[in-house]
Coordinates of C-alpha atoms in Angstrom, one line a residue:
M1 CA 28.4 -20.9 10.2
L2 CA 29.4 -17.5 9.5
R3 CA 29.1 -14.5 11.6
R4 CA 29.3 -10.9 10.6
E5 CA 32.6 -10.7 13.0
L6 CA 35.3 -11.3 10.3
L7 CA 38.9 -12.4 10.4
L8 CA 40.4 -9.9 7.9
G9 CA 43.2 -12.4 6.9
G10 CA 43.8 -14.7 4.0
G11 CA 40.1 -15.7 3.7
A12 CA 37.2 -13.5 3.7
A13 CA 35.5 -15.0 6.7
L14 CA 35.7 -17.4 9.5
V15 CA 34.8 -20.3 7.3
A16 CA 34.2 -19.5 3.7
S17 CA 32.4 -21.5 1.0
P18 CA 29.7 -23.4 2.7
V19 CA 27.7 -26.0 0.7
C20 CA 24.7 -24.2 -1.1
A21 CA 21.8 -24.2 1.2
H22 CA 23.5 -26.5 3.7
K23 CA 24.6 -24.5 6.6
A24 CA 27.2 -25.7 8.9
A25 CA 25.5 -25.5 12.2
H26 CA 25.7 -29.1 13.5
A27 CA 26.7 -29.6 17.1
G28 CA 28.7 -32.6 18.3
H29 CA 30.5 -34.2 21.0
G30 CA 34.2 -34.7 21.4
A31 CA 35.9 -38.1 21.2
T32 CA 36.8 -40.1 24.3
G33 CA 39.7 -42.3 24.8
G34 CA 42.4 -40.0 23.6
Y35 CA 43.4 -38.6 20.2
A36 CA 45.0 -41.9 19.0
T37 CA 41.7 -43.6 19.6
F38 CA 39.9 -40.9 17.8
L39 CA 42.1 -41.0 14.9
A40 CA 41.6 -44.8 14.7
G41 CA 37.9 -44.3 14.6
V42 CA 38.3 -41.9 11.8
R43 CA 40.5 -44.3 9.9
R44 CA 38.0 -47.1 10.3
D45 CA 35.1 -44.9 9.1
A46 CA 37.0 -43.6 6.1
I47 CA 38.0 -47.0 4.9
A48 CA 34.4 -48.1 5.4
Q49 CA 33.4 -45.2 3.1
G50 CA 35.8 -46.6 0.4
V51 CA 38.8 -44.4 1.0
S52 CA 41.9 -46.5 0.4
P53 CA 43.9 -47.4 3.6
S54 CA 47.1 -46.0 2.1
V55 CA 45.5 -42.6 1.4
V56 CA 44.1 -42.6 5.0
S57 CA 47.5 -43.6 6.5
Q58 CA 49.3 -40.8 4.6
A59 CA 46.8 -38.1 5.5
L60 CA 46.4 -39.1 9.1
A61 CA 50.1 -39.2 9.6
L62 CA 50.1 -35.4 9.5
T63 CA 48.2 -35.1 12.7
S64 CA 49.5 -36.7 16.0
T65 CA 48.3 -34.4 18.6
P66 CA 45.6 -31.6 18.7
N67 CA 47.1 -28.4 17.1
P68 CA 47.0 -25.7 19.7
K69 CA 47.2 -23.0 17.1
V70 CA 44.0 -24.2 15.5
L71 CA 42.2 -24.3 19.0
Q72 CA 43.5 -20.9 19.8
A73 CA 42.2 -19.4 16.6
D74 CA 38.8 -21.2 17.0
R75 CA 38.3 -20.1 20.5
H76 CA 39.6 -16.4 20.2
Q77 CA 37.4 -15.2 17.3
P78 CA 37.0 -11.4 17.5
E79 CA 33.6 -10.5 19.0
F80 CA 33.4 -7.0 17.7
T81 CA 30.9 -6.1 15.0
L82 CA 31.8 -3.9 12.2
T83 CA 29.6 -1.4 10.5
W84 CA 29.2 -1.6 6.7
A85 CA 31.4 1.4 6.3
Q86 CA 34.2 0.0 8.6
Y87 CA 34.0 -3.3 6.7
K88 CA 34.2 -1.8 3.4
D89 CA 37.1 0.4 4.4
R90 CA 39.1 -2.8 5.6
V91 CA 38.2 -5.1 2.8
L92 CA 37.8 -2.9 -0.3
T93 CA 41.2 -1.3 0.1
E94 CA 43.0 0.6 -2.6
K95 CA 45.5 -2.2 -2.8
K96 CA 42.8 -4.8 -3.1
M97 CA 41.4 -2.9 -6.0
N98 CA 44.9 -2.3 -7.7
D99 CA 45.9 -5.9 -7.3
G100 CA 42.5 -7.1 -8.7
L101 CA 42.8 -4.9 -11.7
S102 CA 46.2 -6.3 -12.5
A103 CA 45.4 -9.8 -11.7
V104 CA 42.2 -9.8 -13.7
Q105 CA 43.8 -8.1 -16.7
Q106 CA 46.3 -10.9 -17.0
R107 CA 43.6 -13.5 -16.9
T108 CA 41.0 -11.7 -19.0
D109 CA 40.6 -14.6 -21.5
L110 CA 40.5 -17.3 -19.1
I111 CA 38.0 -15.7 -16.8
G112 CA 35.9 -14.7 -19.8
Q113 CA 35.8 -18.1 -21.2
I114 CA 34.6 -19.7 -17.9
S115 CA 32.1 -17.0 -17.4
G116 CA 30.5 -17.9 -20.7
L117 CA 30.7 -21.6 -19.9
Y118 CA 28.7 -21.3 -16.6
G119 CA 26.8 -18.1 -17.4
V120 CA 28.1 -16.4 -14.4
S121 CA 29.6 -12.8 -14.5
T122 CA 33.2 -12.1 -14.5
G123 CA 32.7 -9.7 -11.8
A124 CA 31.2 -12.3 -9.4
I125 CA 34.1 -14.9 -10.1
A126 CA 36.8 -12.3 -9.7
G127 CA 35.2 -10.7 -6.6
I128 CA 35.0 -14.0 -4.9
W129 CA 38.4 -14.8 -5.9
G130 CA 39.7 -11.6 -4.5
L131 CA 37.9 -11.7 -1.1
E132 CA 38.5 -15.3 -0.4
S133 CA 42.3 -15.6 -1.1
A134 CA 43.4 -12.2 -2.2
Y135 CA 43.7 -13.3 -5.9
G136 CA 45.3 -16.6 -4.9
T137 CA 48.0 -15.2 -2.8
R138 CA 46.6 -15.9 0.6
M139 CA 45.0 -19.4 1.0
G140 CA 46.1 -20.2 4.5
T141 CA 49.0 -22.2 5.8
F142 CA 47.3 -24.7 8.1
S143 CA 47.3 -28.4 7.1
V144 CA 43.5 -29.0 6.3
I145 CA 43.7 -32.6 7.8
D146 CA 45.4 -31.5 11.0
A147 CA 43.0 -28.7 11.4
L148 CA 39.9 -30.6 10.8
A149 CA 41.0 -33.5 13.0
T150 CA 41.7 -31.0 15.8
L151 CA 38.3 -29.5 15.6
A152 CA 36.7 -32.7 15.2
Y153 CA 38.3 -34.0 18.4
D154 CA 37.8 -30.8 20.4
G155 CA 34.1 -31.1 20.6
R156 CA 32.7 -27.5 20.1
R157 CA 31.3 -28.6 16.7
A158 CA 32.7 -32.1 16.7
S159 CA 30.0 -33.8 14.4
F160 CA 30.4 -31.1 11.7
F161 CA 34.2 -31.1 11.7
R162 CA 34.3 -34.9 11.7
S163 CA 32.2 -35.0 8.7
E164 CA 34.4 -32.5 7.0
L165 CA 37.5 -34.5 7.9
L166 CA 36.0 -37.6 6.4
K167 CA 35.2 -35.7 3.3
A168 CA 38.7 -34.2 3.2
L169 CA 40.1 -37.8 3.0
H170 CA 37.9 -38.4 0.0
V171 CA 39.1 -35.2 -1.5
V172 CA 42.7 -36.3 -1.2
E173 CA 42.0 -39.5 -3.1
Q174 CA 39.6 -37.8 -5.8
A175 CA 41.7 -34.8 -6.3
G176 CA 45.0 -36.5 -6.3
V177 CA 46.5 -33.7 -4.1
A178 CA 49.2 -34.7 -1.6
P179 CA 47.9 -34.2 1.9
T180 CA 51.0 -32.0 2.6
N181 CA 49.8 -29.7 0.0
M182 CA 46.2 -29.5 1.2
L183 CA 46.6 -26.2 2.8
G184 CA 43.9 -23.8 4.0
S185 CA 42.4 -22.0 7.0
Y186 CA 42.4 -23.0 10.6
A187 CA 38.8 -24.2 10.1
G188 CA 39.5 -26.3 7.0
A189 CA 38.5 -24.0 4.1
M190 CA 40.7 -24.9 1.1
G191 CA 42.5 -23.4 -1.8
Q192 CA 41.9 -20.2 -3.7
P193 CA 38.2 -20.3 -3.5
Q194 CA 38.3 -21.4 0.2
F195 CA 36.0 -24.3 -0.3
M196 CA 35.2 -26.7 2.8
P197 CA 35.7 -30.3 1.8
S198 CA 32.0 -30.8 1.4
A199 CA 31.8 -27.8 -1.0
Y200 CA 34.8 -29.3 -3.1
L201 CA 33.1 -32.7 -3.4
R202 CA 29.8 -30.8 -4.6
Y203 CA 31.0 -28.1 -6.6
A204 CA 34.7 -28.4 -7.6
A205 CA 35.1 -28.4 -11.3
S206 CA 38.1 -28.7 -13.7
Y207 CA 38.7 -26.5 -16.7
P208 CA 39.0 -27.9 -19.4
A209 CA 36.4 -30.3 -18.0
G210 CA 37.5 -34.0 -17.5
G211 CA 40.4 -33.7 -15.0
R212 CA 40.8 -33.5 -11.3
A213 CA 40.0 -30.1 -9.9
D214 CA 43.0 -28.5 -8.5
I215 CA 41.7 -25.4 -6.5
W216 CA 45.2 -24.7 -5.0
R217 CA 47.3 -24.1 -8.2
N218 CA 45.3 -24.4 -11.2
E219 CA 43.5 -21.1 -11.9
G220 CA 41.3 -22.5 -14.6
D221 CA 39.9 -25.0 -12.0
V222 CA 39.6 -22.2 -9.3
F223 CA 37.6 -20.0 -11.6
A224 CA 35.5 -23.0 -12.9
S225 CA 34.8 -24.2 -9.2
I226 CA 33.7 -20.7 -8.3
G227 CA 31.4 -20.5 -11.5
N228 CA 30.0 -23.9 -11.0
Y229 CA 29.0 -23.1 -7.4
L230 CA 27.2 -19.9 -8.3
A231 CA 25.6 -21.4 -11.4
R232 CA 24.1 -24.4 -9.5
C233 CA 23.1 -22.0 -6.6
G234 CA 20.7 -20.3 -9.2
W235 CA 22.8 -17.5 -10.7
Q236 CA 20.8 -15.8 -13.5
A237 CA 22.9 -15.1 -16.5
G238 CA 23.0 -11.5 -17.8
Q239 CA 21.5 -9.9 -14.7
P240 CA 23.5 -7.8 -12.2
W241 CA 23.8 -8.3 -8.5
G242 CA 22.6 -4.9 -7.6
E243 CA 23.7 -1.2 -7.6
G244 CA 24.0 1.9 -5.4
V245 CA 21.0 4.0 -5.0
L246 CA 19.9 7.3 -3.3
V247 CA 16.9 6.9 -0.9
P248 CA 14.9 9.8 0.2
D249 CA 14.1 10.6 3.8
T250 CA 10.4 9.7 3.1
V251 CA 11.3 6.1 2.8
S252 CA 11.6 4.6 6.4
Q253 CA 14.1 1.9 7.5
S254 CA 11.2 -0.4 8.1
Q255 CA 10.5 -0.4 4.3
L256 CA 14.1 -1.6 3.6
G257 CA 15.7 -5.1 3.8
R258 CA 16.6 -8.0 1.8
G259 CA 13.2 -9.5 2.4
Q260 CA 11.3 -6.5 1.1
V261 CA 11.4 -7.4 -2.6
R262 CA 9.3 -4.9 -4.7
P263 CA 8.9 -4.1 -8.5
V264 CA 11.7 -1.5 -9.4
A265 CA 8.9 0.7 -10.7
W266 CA 7.5 0.7 -7.1
W267 CA 10.9 1.9 -5.7
R268 CA 11.1 4.5 -8.3
Q269 CA 7.7 5.8 -7.3
Q270 CA 9.0 6.1 -3.8
G271 CA 11.8 8.3 -5.0
V272 CA 14.6 5.8 -5.0
R273 CA 17.2 6.7 -7.7
P274 CA 20.4 5.1 -8.9
R275 CA 23.5 6.8 -8.0
A276 CA 24.4 6.9 -11.6
G277 CA 22.4 6.5 -14.8
S278 CA 19.3 4.6 -14.6
F279 CA 17.9 1.3 -13.2
D280 CA 19.3 -1.9 -15.1
S281 CA 16.4 -2.9 -17.5
S282 CA 17.2 -6.5 -17.3
V283 CA 15.6 -6.8 -13.8
S284 CA 12.1 -6.1 -12.8
E285 CA 12.1 -6.5 -9.0
G286 CA 14.6 -6.0 -6.0
A287 CA 15.1 -5.0 -2.5
V288 CA 16.7 -1.9 -1.1
I289 CA 19.3 -2.5 1.9
R290 CA 20.8 0.3 3.9
P291 CA 23.2 -1.8 6.2
D292 CA 24.2 1.3 8.5
G293 CA 20.8 2.6 8.6
A294 CA 19.7 6.4 7.8
G295 CA 22.6 8.4 6.4
G296 CA 24.6 5.3 5.2
E297 CA 25.1 3.9 1.8
A298 CA 22.0 2.2 0.2
F299 CA 21.8 -0.4 -2.6
I300 CA 19.1 -1.9 -4.5
V301 CA 19.9 -5.8 -4.6
Y302 CA 18.5 -8.4 -7.1
H303 CA 18.3 -12.2 -7.3
N304 CA 22.1 -12.6 -7.8
F305 CA 22.9 -10.8 -4.7
N306 CA 21.3 -13.7 -2.9
V307 CA 23.1 -16.2 -4.9
I308 CA 26.4 -14.7 -3.8
R309 CA 25.1 -15.0 -0.2
R310 CA 24.8 -18.8 -0.8
Y311 CA 28.7 -18.7 -0.9
N312 CA 28.9 -16.8 2.3
P313 CA 25.7 -15.7 4.1
S314 CA 26.5 -12.2 4.8
D315 CA 25.1 -9.0 3.4
F316 CA 28.5 -7.3 3.9
Y317 CA 30.4 -10.1 1.9
A318 CA 27.8 -10.1 -1.0
L319 CA 28.0 -6.4 -1.3
A320 CA 31.8 -6.4 -1.3
V321 CA 31.9 -9.3 -3.8
G322 CA 29.7 -7.1 -6.1
L323 CA 31.5 -3.8 -5.8
L324 CA 34.9 -5.5 -6.0
G325 CA 33.9 -7.4 -9.2
D326 CA 32.4 -4.3 -10.6
A327 CA 35.6 -2.3 -10.0
I328 CA 38.1 -4.8 -11.4
T329 CA 36.3 -6.3 -14.5

């Protein structure tokens, strides 16, 4: 669902916020009989699933032909691969840091309350908010209904996007959001946390609880939805995501990697040291990663690093969320 090749625009990645442990790797076949026939089939299936005919009509009225801008974006994704150092320079800019400090300072109480409610760190919530939508300022300008319908018809990953389109129609009904206000990325990731419709239906939460989750305009709902996502994906309260370390030359690259989980005491015996202070005493084991190989930055990463990866399965993304969150909270 996600590659390391990133679109450094409104969202953090090609399609952000997959459903936890459910990767979007389905293949499908394009519709036959023309776009109108395709939409008629979507209408029939949505109504059969319980979406009201009026909601379906209102939403599908937003798309009459495949959107060429969506298709162009989907077919012309950048194929270059960034190093971690290049990615960090592009994503963790001075502006992103300064904007984050200001944004979080203005919302300290709200983010803190939601952090306590879900047992998820303020840094993780704020870091994801910053990477996904630049603190709510860049959510994407595509109609989610139009974008998903276009990609569902196009055929490259038709079955996945058709499923997301049907789920988006359920979101229209459940969230009470006008279809015209349901904006997001060209691939259908929605709102400030850039949830796909399937992720919205599974993880979106309102704050205070009990209302309809508005992940476009209600910041309490945005933070609660991110917190709920991470909590339900296994976040361990009170534990860090990781920290920067120094790795001696005697430790080979083959000993490193996210799958090489060892006791922290073992890493200490190998000469691995935190860049500052001492290892966090709340964790007993972790893995050391050095994304750019010998001479590059190294980090010891813990369980919560892997939880962040459930949001977006990229080491670069998880590192950026952790570092950004630490810097702005």
